[in-house]
Tab-separated table of C-alpha atoms (C1' of nucleotides) in Angstrom:
chain	number	residue	atom	x	y	z
B	1	MET	CA	25.310	3.804	-40.049
B	2	PRO	CA	24.392	6.514	-42.526
B	3	ALA	CA	25.328	10.019	-41.547
B	4	SER	CA	22.408	11.753	-39.878
B	5	THR	CA	22.367	14.841	-42.065
B	6	THR	CA	18.706	14.911	-42.915
B	7	PRO	CA	17.590	16.746	-46.015
B	8	TRP	CA	15.638	19.969	-45.779
B	9	ARG	CA	12.190	19.365	-44.305
B	10	ARG	CA	8.953	21.223	-43.671
B	11	ILE	CA	6.826	19.595	-40.982
B	12	ALA	CA	3.391	20.768	-39.859
B	13	HIS	CA	1.693	20.018	-36.569
B	14	LEU	CA	-2.064	20.475	-36.705
B	15	ASP	CA	-4.054	20.712	-33.499
B	16	MET	CA	-7.840	21.044	-33.404
B	17	ASP	CA	-8.994	23.945	-31.193
B	18	ALA	CA	-10.773	22.844	-27.959
B	19	PHE	CA	-11.833	19.790	-29.946
B	20	TYR	CA	-14.447	18.017	-27.778
B	21	ALA	CA	-16.041	21.275	-26.693
B	22	SER	CA	-16.118	22.598	-30.250
B	23	VAL	CA	-17.812	19.422	-31.523
B	24	GLU	CA	-20.428	19.721	-28.773
B	25	LEU	CA	-21.098	23.357	-29.702
B	26	LEU	CA	-21.916	22.284	-33.259
B	27	ARG	CA	-24.836	20.308	-31.790
B	28	ARG	CA	-25.719	22.900	-29.148
B	29	PRO	CA	-25.177	26.283	-30.803
B	30	GLU	CA	-27.285	27.916	-28.090
B	31	LEU	CA	-24.380	27.274	-25.668
B	32	ARG	CA	-21.960	29.329	-27.741
B	33	GLY	CA	-20.425	32.123	-25.691
B	34	GLN	CA	-21.121	30.342	-22.389
B	35	PRO	CA	-18.625	28.523	-20.162
B	36	VAL	CA	-18.889	24.808	-21.104
B	37	ALA	CA	-16.832	21.893	-19.799
B	38	ILE	CA	-16.806	18.349	-21.194
B	39	GLY	CA	-15.947	15.407	-18.977
B	40	GLY	CA	-17.042	12.218	-17.264
B	41	HIS	CA	-20.799	11.759	-17.047
B	42	GLY	CA	-21.369	15.476	-17.312
B	43	GLU	CA	-22.419	15.600	-13.649
B	44	PRO	CA	-20.070	17.395	-11.279
B	45	SER	CA	-21.498	15.374	-8.377
B	46	ARG	CA	-19.982	12.190	-9.841
B	47	ARG	CA	-16.348	11.131	-10.240
B	48	GLY	CA	-14.684	12.478	-13.337
B	49	VAL	CA	-12.375	15.127	-14.751
B	50	VAL	CA	-12.647	17.896	-17.332
B	51	THR	CA	-11.319	16.728	-20.705
B	52	THR	CA	-11.890	19.994	-22.565
B	53	ALA	CA	-13.283	23.387	-21.641
B	54	THR	CA	-14.373	26.249	-23.878
B	55	TYR	CA	-12.285	29.410	-23.801
B	56	GLU	CA	-15.094	31.065	-21.771
B	57	ALA	CA	-14.785	28.311	-19.141
B	58	ARG	CA	-10.991	28.599	-19.115
B	59	ALA	CA	-11.397	32.243	-18.156
B	60	PHE	CA	-12.753	30.965	-14.814
B	61	GLY	CA	-9.612	28.886	-14.268
B	62	ILE	CA	-11.126	25.611	-15.479
B	63	ARG	CA	-8.434	23.353	-16.981
B	64	SER	CA	-8.402	19.878	-18.471
B	65	GLY	CA	-7.587	17.217	-15.897
B	66	MET	CA	-9.381	19.155	-13.172
B	67	ALA	CA	-12.021	17.333	-11.107
B	68	LEU	CA	-15.550	18.195	-12.287
B	69	ARG	CA	-16.476	19.102	-8.724
B	70	ARG	CA	-13.647	21.604	-8.535
B	71	ALA	CA	-14.634	23.106	-11.892
B	72	ALA	CA	-18.194	23.570	-10.617
B	73	GLU	CA	-16.823	25.355	-7.562
B	74	LEU	CA	-14.805	27.726	-9.736
B	75	CYS	CA	-17.736	28.457	-12.035
B	76	PRO	CA	-21.212	27.504	-10.709
B	77	GLN	CA	-22.935	28.605	-13.922
B	78	CYS	CA	-20.685	26.422	-16.114
B	79	VAL	CA	-22.562	23.952	-18.352
B	80	PHE	CA	-21.277	20.375	-17.963
B	81	LEU	CA	-21.634	17.826	-20.761
B	82	PRO	CA	-20.689	14.118	-20.836
B	83	VAL	CA	-18.004	12.911	-23.251
B	84	ASP	CA	-19.262	11.313	-26.473
B	85	PHE	CA	-16.237	9.617	-27.998
B	86	ASP	CA	-18.178	8.120	-30.895
B	87	GLU	CA	-19.130	11.584	-32.055
B	88	TYR	CA	-15.577	12.942	-31.632
B	89	ARG	CA	-14.200	9.996	-33.613
B	90	ARG	CA	-16.597	10.802	-36.451
B	91	TYR	CA	-15.273	14.366	-36.607
B	92	SER	CA	-11.716	13.093	-36.222
B	93	ARG	CA	-12.118	10.943	-39.338
B	94	ARG	CA	-13.597	13.904	-41.186
B	95	PHE	CA	-10.821	16.379	-40.457
B	96	LYS	CA	-8.130	13.794	-41.219
B	97	ALA	CA	-9.835	12.968	-44.526
B	98	ALA	CA	-9.822	16.670	-45.368
B	99	ILE	CA	-6.057	16.836	-44.758
B	100	ALA	CA	-5.572	13.705	-46.854
B	101	THR	CA	-6.898	15.607	-49.890
B	102	VAL	CA	-3.639	17.604	-49.719
B	103	THR	CA	-1.096	14.890	-48.860
B	104	ASP	CA	-0.943	11.336	-47.580
B	105	ARG	CA	2.165	12.071	-45.493
B	106	ILE	CA	0.133	12.200	-42.261
B	107	GLU	CA	1.046	10.853	-38.822
B	108	ASP	CA	-1.888	10.177	-36.524
B	109	ARG	CA	-1.262	11.514	-33.030
B	110	GLY	CA	-4.601	10.787	-31.466
B	111	ILE	CA	-8.140	12.000	-31.868
B	112	ASP	CA	-7.429	15.712	-32.356
B	113	GLU	CA	-3.927	16.169	-33.764
B	114	VAL	CA	-1.606	15.062	-36.557
B	115	TYR	CA	1.836	15.729	-37.981
B	116	ILE	CA	2.047	16.382	-41.712
B	117	ASP	CA	5.222	16.155	-43.798
B	118	LEU	CA	4.917	18.945	-46.369
B	119	SER	CA	8.503	18.669	-47.611
B	120	ALA	CA	7.472	17.413	-51.052
B	121	VAL	CA	4.678	19.934	-51.648
B	122	PRO	CA	5.536	22.031	-54.734
B	123	GLY	CA	6.789	25.514	-53.931
B	124	ILE	CA	7.099	24.801	-50.220
B	125	ARG	CA	10.747	25.914	-50.073
B	126	VAL	CA	9.868	29.311	-51.444
B	127	ASP	CA	6.947	30.280	-49.220
B	128	HIS	CA	7.813	28.188	-46.121
B	129	GLY	CA	4.348	26.619	-46.170
B	130	ALA	CA	2.035	29.303	-44.840
B	131	PRO	CA	-0.273	29.207	-47.919
B	132	VAL	CA	-0.535	25.388	-47.688
B	133	ALA	CA	-1.341	25.668	-43.992
B	134	ARG	CA	-4.095	28.225	-44.663
B	135	ASP	CA	-5.443	25.941	-47.396
B	136	ILE	CA	-5.520	22.975	-44.992
B	137	GLN	CA	-7.289	25.062	-42.329
B	138	HIS	CA	-9.889	26.055	-44.909
B	139	ARG	CA	-10.487	22.441	-45.989
B	140	VAL	CA	-10.820	21.295	-42.357
B	141	LEU	CA	-13.308	24.096	-41.664
B	142	GLN	CA	-15.345	23.249	-44.767
B	143	ALA	CA	-15.443	19.541	-43.845
B	144	THR	CA	-16.233	19.920	-40.141
B	145	GLY	CA	-17.150	23.481	-39.202
B	146	LEU	CA	-14.191	23.398	-36.808
B	147	THR	CA	-11.039	25.487	-36.549
B	148	CYS	CA	-7.511	24.242	-35.996
B	149	SER	CA	-4.078	25.706	-35.328
B	150	ILE	CA	-0.987	24.804	-37.316
B	151	GLY	CA	2.698	25.034	-36.530
B	152	LEU	CA	5.293	24.894	-39.338
B	153	ALA	CA	8.916	24.028	-38.647
B	154	PRO	CA	11.878	21.946	-39.820
B	155	ASN	CA	10.930	19.146	-37.409
B	156	LYS	CA	8.128	17.680	-35.292
B	157	LEU	CA	9.409	19.039	-31.986
B	158	LEU	CA	9.377	22.665	-33.134
B	159	ALA	CA	6.167	22.276	-35.148
B	160	LYS	CA	4.399	21.002	-32.037
B	161	ILE	CA	5.521	23.949	-29.939
B	162	ALA	CA	4.682	26.351	-32.771
B	163	SER	CA	1.088	25.119	-33.178
B	164	ASP	CA	0.403	26.152	-29.590
B	165	LEU	CA	1.717	29.708	-29.947
B	166	ARG	CA	-1.331	31.175	-31.747
B	167	LYS	CA	-4.591	29.590	-30.723
B	168	PRO	CA	-7.267	29.360	-31.907
B	169	ALA	CA	-7.050	29.223	-35.714
B	170	GLY	CA	-3.425	30.349	-35.917
B	171	VAL	CA	-0.573	29.536	-38.277
B	172	THR	CA	2.919	29.884	-36.794
B	173	ILE	CA	6.238	29.362	-38.525
B	174	VAL	CA	9.320	28.597	-36.467
B	175	ASP	CA	12.654	28.068	-38.207
B	176	GLU	CA	16.057	27.191	-36.719
B	177	ALA	CA	17.007	30.855	-36.715
B	178	ASP	CA	13.928	31.677	-34.608
B	179	VAL	CA	14.817	29.256	-31.817
B	180	PRO	CA	16.703	31.715	-29.554
B	181	ALA	CA	14.081	34.466	-29.761
B	182	VAL	CA	10.876	32.414	-29.911
B	183	ILE	CA	11.569	29.062	-28.223
B	184	TRP	CA	14.169	29.747	-25.563
B	185	PRO	CA	12.013	32.108	-23.438
B	186	LEU	CA	9.310	29.420	-23.080
B	187	PRO	CA	9.055	27.198	-19.976
B	188	VAL	CA	10.592	23.717	-20.332
B	189	ARG	CA	7.139	22.150	-19.972
B	190	ARG	CA	6.280	23.305	-23.521
B	191	ILE	CA	8.548	20.567	-24.889
B	192	SER	CA	6.492	17.454	-25.574
B	193	GLY	CA	8.251	14.811	-23.504
B	194	ILE	CA	8.967	16.980	-20.478
B	195	GLY	CA	6.212	16.263	-17.971
B	196	PRO	CA	5.571	17.268	-14.362
B	197	LYS	CA	8.326	15.054	-12.890
B	198	ALA	CA	11.070	16.192	-15.246
B	199	GLU	CA	9.944	19.792	-14.805
B	200	LEU	CA	10.432	19.482	-11.036
B	201	GLN	CA	13.894	17.994	-11.439
B	202	LEU	CA	14.908	20.702	-13.886
B	203	GLU	CA	13.627	23.370	-11.536
B	204	ASP	CA	15.767	21.753	-8.883
B	205	LEU	CA	18.756	22.386	-11.170
B	206	GLY	CA	17.646	25.982	-11.600
B	207	LEU	CA	16.408	25.421	-15.166
B	208	ARG	CA	13.006	26.932	-15.878
B	209	THR	CA	13.130	28.008	-19.526
B	210	ILE	CA	14.079	26.081	-22.621
B	211	GLY	CA	16.947	28.534	-23.132
B	212	GLU	CA	18.334	27.789	-19.675
B	213	LEU	CA	18.092	24.086	-20.471
B	214	ALA	CA	19.891	24.623	-23.798
B	215	ALA	CA	22.706	26.445	-22.022
B	216	ALA	CA	23.064	23.816	-19.293
B	217	PRO	CA	26.221	21.676	-19.404
B	218	LEU	CA	25.501	18.341	-21.065
B	219	SER	CA	27.430	16.550	-18.328
B	220	MET	CA	24.981	17.877	-15.731
B	221	LEU	CA	21.986	16.559	-17.668
B	222	LEU	CA	23.641	13.194	-18.248
B	223	ALA	CA	24.429	12.855	-14.554
B	224	ARG	CA	20.907	13.761	-13.492
B	225	PHE	CA	18.811	12.036	-16.162
B	226	GLY	CA	20.965	9.276	-17.632
B	227	ALA	CA	22.435	8.964	-21.111
B	228	ASN	CA	19.200	8.565	-23.029
B	229	TYR	CA	16.930	11.180	-21.543
B	230	GLY	CA	19.809	13.510	-20.697
B	231	SER	CA	21.087	13.752	-24.246
B	232	TRP	CA	17.552	14.020	-25.587
B	233	LEU	CA	16.842	16.991	-23.286
B	234	HIS	CA	19.948	18.720	-24.628
B	235	GLU	CA	18.996	18.140	-28.268
B	236	ALA	CA	15.357	19.109	-27.722
B	237	ALA	CA	16.223	22.379	-25.984
B	238	ASN	CA	18.359	23.289	-28.977
B	239	GLY	CA	15.453	22.604	-31.328
B	240	ARG	CA	16.999	19.528	-32.888
B	241	ASP	CA	14.796	16.540	-33.733
B	242	GLU	CA	15.212	14.107	-36.622
B	243	ARG	CA	12.232	11.836	-35.997
B	244	PRO	CA	10.440	11.064	-39.247
B	245	VAL	CA	6.718	11.499	-39.837
B	246	VAL	CA	5.421	7.928	-39.419
B	247	THR	CA	2.391	7.320	-41.591
B	248	SER	CA	1.389	3.870	-40.345
B	249	SER	CA	1.843	1.837	-37.191
B	250	GLU	CA	0.571	-1.312	-35.506
B	251	PRO	CA	-1.066	-1.286	-32.060
B	252	VAL	CA	1.026	-2.648	-29.170
B	253	SER	CA	-1.761	-3.218	-26.670
B	254	MET	CA	-5.482	-2.801	-26.113
B	255	SER	CA	-7.072	-2.170	-22.754
B	256	ARG	CA	-10.257	-1.303	-20.895
B	257	GLU	CA	-10.491	0.176	-17.440
B	258	THR	CA	-13.078	1.725	-15.198
B	259	THR	CA	-13.150	3.885	-12.101
B	260	PHE	CA	-15.782	2.895	-9.549
B	261	GLU	CA	-18.356	5.304	-8.230
B	262	ARG	CA	-17.214	4.216	-4.747
B	263	ASP	CA	-14.027	2.377	-3.752
B	264	LEU	CA	-14.337	-1.425	-3.526
B	265	HIS	CA	-12.628	-3.901	-1.238
B	266	LEU	CA	-10.859	-6.767	-2.987
B	267	ARG	CA	-12.428	-9.392	-0.719
B	268	ARG	CA	-15.517	-7.839	0.840
B	269	ASP	CA	-16.769	-6.548	-2.528
B	270	TRP	CA	-15.648	-9.585	-4.500
B	271	GLN	CA	-18.975	-10.077	-6.323
B	272	PRO	CA	-19.216	-6.686	-8.033
B	273	LEU	CA	-15.437	-6.728	-8.615
B	274	ALA	CA	-15.526	-10.117	-10.343
B	275	ALA	CA	-18.499	-9.050	-12.444
B	276	CYS	CA	-16.625	-5.917	-13.459
B	277	LEU	CA	-13.475	-7.836	-14.379
B	278	ALA	CA	-15.478	-10.282	-16.504
B	279	GLU	CA	-17.175	-7.392	-18.308
B	280	LEU	CA	-13.845	-5.657	-18.997
B	281	CYS	CA	-12.512	-8.934	-20.446
B	282	ARG	CA	-15.532	-9.207	-22.761
B	283	GLU	CA	-14.969	-5.628	-23.903
B	284	VAL	CA	-11.262	-6.123	-24.609
B	285	ALA	CA	-11.991	-9.371	-26.473
B	286	SER	CA	-14.595	-7.615	-28.551
B	287	ASP	CA	-12.163	-4.742	-29.305
B	288	LEU	CA	-9.497	-7.253	-30.362
B	289	ARG	CA	-11.861	-9.094	-32.710
B	290	ARG	CA	-13.338	-5.966	-34.215
B	291	ARG	CA	-9.855	-4.708	-35.078
B	292	GLY	CA	-8.474	-8.122	-36.024
B	293	TYR	CA	-5.822	-8.696	-33.361
B	294	ALA	CA	-4.944	-11.318	-30.752
B	295	GLY	CA	-2.491	-11.041	-27.886
B	296	ARG	CA	-0.339	-13.256	-25.683
B	297	THR	CA	0.188	-11.123	-22.575
B	298	ILE	CA	-2.844	-10.580	-20.348
B	299	GLY	CA	-2.645	-8.154	-17.461
B	300	VAL	CA	-4.723	-6.408	-14.826
B	301	LYS	CA	-4.216	-2.980	-13.318
B	302	VAL	CA	-5.652	-1.660	-10.093
B	303	ARG	CA	-5.532	1.772	-8.572
B	304	TYR	CA	-5.833	1.845	-4.797
B	305	ASP	CA	-7.725	4.565	-2.965
B	306	ASP	CA	-4.373	6.294	-2.299
B	307	PHE	CA	-3.799	6.406	-6.085
B	308	ARG	CA	-0.950	3.909	-6.114
B	309	ILE	CA	-1.059	1.668	-9.158
B	310	VAL	CA	-0.196	-2.021	-9.222
B	311	THR	CA	-0.099	-4.260	-12.293
B	312	ARG	CA	0.176	-8.032	-12.688
B	313	ASP	CA	0.470	-9.845	-15.981
B	314	GLN	CA	0.895	-13.265	-17.464
B	315	THR	CA	2.107	-14.412	-20.866
B	316	LEU	CA	0.281	-17.300	-22.487
B	317	ALA	CA	1.707	-19.885	-24.861
B	318	GLY	CA	-0.258	-18.462	-27.762
B	319	ALA	CA	-2.163	-15.350	-28.725
B	320	THR	CA	-5.866	-15.160	-27.998
B	321	ASP	CA	-8.869	-12.947	-28.679
B	322	GLU	CA	-11.308	-15.055	-26.644
B	323	ALA	CA	-13.076	-13.543	-23.658
B	324	ALA	CA	-12.977	-16.807	-21.678
B	325	THR	CA	-9.209	-17.240	-22.099
B	326	ILE	CA	-8.555	-13.601	-21.264
B	327	ARG	CA	-10.840	-13.897	-18.239
B	328	ARG	CA	-9.033	-16.966	-16.849
B	329	ALA	CA	-5.657	-15.215	-17.095
B	330	ALA	CA	-7.032	-11.932	-15.721
B	331	PHE	CA	-8.479	-13.640	-12.641
B	332	GLU	CA	-5.157	-15.370	-12.036
B	333	CYS	CA	-3.442	-11.967	-12.188
B	334	LEU	CA	-5.989	-10.339	-9.888
B	335	GLY	CA	-5.351	-13.142	-7.399
B	336	ARG	CA	-1.742	-11.915	-7.120
B	337	VAL	CA	-2.730	-8.320	-6.345
B	338	PRO	CA	-2.239	-7.444	-2.651
B	339	ALA	CA	-5.555	-6.706	-0.887
B	340	THR	CA	-4.019	-3.925	1.172
B	341	ARG	CA	-6.433	-1.093	0.464
B	342	ARG	CA	-9.689	-0.438	-1.316
B	343	LEU	CA	-9.598	-0.167	-5.092
B	344	ARG	CA	-10.875	2.810	-7.044
B	345	LEU	CA	-10.014	1.465	-10.516
B	346	LEU	CA	-9.793	-1.886	-12.241
B	347	GLY	CA	-8.409	-2.493	-15.745
B	348	VAL	CA	-7.603	-5.305	-18.181
B	349	ARG	CA	-4.919	-5.124	-20.833
B	350	VAL	CA	-3.890	-7.428	-23.676
B	351	ALA	CA	-0.403	-6.901	-25.136
B	352	GLY	CA	1.997	-8.748	-27.391
B	353	LEU	CA	-0.444	-8.275	-30.244
B	354	THR	CA	-0.336	-10.094	-33.561
B	355	ARG	CA	-2.751	-9.832	-36.437
B	356	ALA	CA	-5.308	-12.577	-35.850
B	357	GLY	CA	-4.774	-14.073	-39.313
B	358	ALA	CA	-6.099	-17.358	-40.671
B	359	THR	CA	-3.034	-19.280	-39.483
B	360	GLN	CA	-3.327	-17.998	-35.947
B	361	ALA	CA	-3.873	-20.816	-33.497
B	362	ARG	CA	-7.117	-20.253	-31.561
B	363	THR	CA	-6.158	-22.766	-28.927
B	364	ALA	CA	-4.115	-20.690	-26.542
B	365	THR	CA	-3.339	-22.689	-23.452
B	366	ASP	CA	-1.741	-21.692	-20.230
B	367	GLY	CA	0.134	-24.964	-20.103
B	368	ARG	CA	3.522	-25.964	-21.346
B	369	ALA	CA	2.687	-26.345	-25.010
B	370	PRO	CA	5.348	-24.786	-27.232
B	371	PRO	CA	4.120	-21.537	-28.739
B	372	PRO	CA	2.967	-21.722	-32.329
B	373	ALA	CA	5.615	-20.454	-34.720
B	374	GLY	CA	3.532	-17.440	-35.668
B	375	ALA	CA	3.322	-16.305	-32.069
B	376	GLN	CA	7.074	-16.291	-31.515
B	377	GLN	CA	7.734	-12.727	-32.521
B	378	PRO	CA	4.797	-10.579	-31.507
B	379	GLN	CA	6.943	-7.432	-31.387
B	380	LEU	CA	7.784	-7.410	-35.073
B	381	PRO	CA	4.611	-6.955	-37.086
B	382	LEU	CA	6.612	-5.795	-40.112
B	383	SER	CA	9.073	-8.670	-40.115
B	384	GLY	CA	7.267	-10.993	-42.483
B	385	GLU	CA	10.398	-11.568	-44.511
B	386	ASP	CA	12.811	-12.583	-41.772
B	387	SER	CA	12.589	-16.219	-40.864
B	388	PRO	CA	12.698	-17.081	-37.185
B	389	LEU	CA	15.659	-19.094	-35.974
B	390	ALA	CA	15.251	-22.766	-36.773
B	391	LEU	CA	13.143	-24.438	-34.129
T	1	DT	C1'	-16.191	11.806	-2.041
T	2	DC	C1'	-10.272	16.321	-5.472
T	3	DT	C1'	-7.697	13.531	-9.376
T	4	DG	C1'	-10.783	9.567	-16.552
T	5	DG	C1'	-9.540	6.334	-20.116
T	6	DG	C1'	-6.648	4.680	-23.781
T	7	DG	C1'	-2.282	4.466	-25.201
T	8	DT	C1'	3.464	4.379	-25.981
T	9	DC	C1'	8.086	3.945	-24.500
T	10	DC	C1'	11.813	3.227	-21.099
T	11	DT	C1'	14.217	0.947	-17.243
T	12	DA	C1'	15.764	-2.739	-14.500
T	13	DG	C1'	16.334	-7.327	-12.601
T	14	DG	C1'	16.103	-12.271	-13.132
T	15	DA	C1'	15.824	-16.419	-16.080
T	16	DC	C1'	17.786	-18.664	-19.668
T	17	DC	C1'	20.650	-19.493	-23.762
T	18	DC	C1'	24.933	-19.326	-26.379
L	1	DT	C1'	36.430	-24.892	-12.327
L	2	DC	C1'	36.011	-20.076	-12.708
L	3	DT	C1'	34.993	-15.870	-15.045
L	4	DG	C1'	32.660	-13.085	-18.239
L	5	DG	C1'	29.998	-11.398	-21.943
L	6	DG	C1'	25.952	-10.712	-25.185
L	7	DG	C1'	21.169	-11.356	-26.278
L	8	DT	C1'	16.180	-12.195	-25.557
L	9	DC	C1'	12.060	-12.823	-22.900
L	10	DC	C1'	9.206	-11.910	-18.958
L	11	DT	C1'	7.539	-9.012	-15.267
L	12	DA	C1'	6.690	-4.633	-12.706
L	13	DG	C1'	6.825	0.057	-12.329
L	14	DG	C1'	6.923	4.738	-13.977
L	15	DA	C1'	6.883	8.927	-17.030
L	16	DC	C1'	4.514	10.901	-20.475
L	17	DC	C1'	0.985	11.978	-24.188
L	18	DC	C1'	-3.841	12.944	-26.053
DNA sequence: TCTGGGGTCCTAGGACCC
DNA sequence: TCTGGGGTCCTAGGACCC
């Protein structure tokens, strides 16, 4: 084990400002200045949640994750628009390409944010990176017409918190020395990795701010959260994080799911349910083929009307990207789901992905056939050089 | 008629192997 | 015969993120 003294680093976290809403405003400039919320089908009478709201809409209390109906109650004059992922992906590619003109040390963190490792940029140690950040903001604006906020720090954890401190269009530097004054007063929820459940448990321990968490005895955190999460909480609260910027990764799973307009009964509404499952299987198969993957583990997910989630899955002898094979396995899984309540959501997932290369067997069976050698180690896409144990 | 869709990672128990 | 350990795979659930 090498000692974990990492060299000096300068990490940026770049976050696009109100991304979906800002993209929509490029197409609908007449809506600028008005409260606008993006989500679902763009009709508050139908099921769906707000994904992004303009700053004008946020002033009415509208937040992402809020039911569209509730948002319409808070702000009757709000303009609702449906999500258009294809368009957002186009802009996502554009802003990431603009960043790539500065460095290729970019970690993709979804459609509207990235980490950037600026450690090797000339002069970065002298000026701490603010000029580079302003340059990146300018390039993103030129390429897309959109603004972004950037946090600069010695690691990803602090950079992420920093990017949120001055929005929109801000640049914020947070160094180790700034942690007590700038980070510790913030609520624990600002740490990426502390969600609603952990927040509740911490509150239960009397810990509301990151500073209180940093001062908490490690033994208390270990007892409450276990060795892994407990020690991570302690490190995070003290601003320590050695995770590298990861510039490439392989997908682990692909899935499709849908929420019904009205809840369906597993037996009484079997026809529409079966049709839906078959369609989801076709969509996942088509996603797999388009991106060049096949998977061995097929699963279904249902959400009951009380919001409980149940999953069932099945691992095949070989990887597949065929709709018919996925469908057979998915129906078997659905058959094992208890028909206790109505369903509001149905989903299909394929995991255990391998690149669907030329040698990949297309003849996945659900029988007892030994798995093809190539399908033995789906978890290790980068392990081309290590030979599997002799069969 | 509150509460989307697409992901990742972790945990934990049982099966099975050495 | 009994005890015990490590390691991997499979399955199910859950927290969290964008």
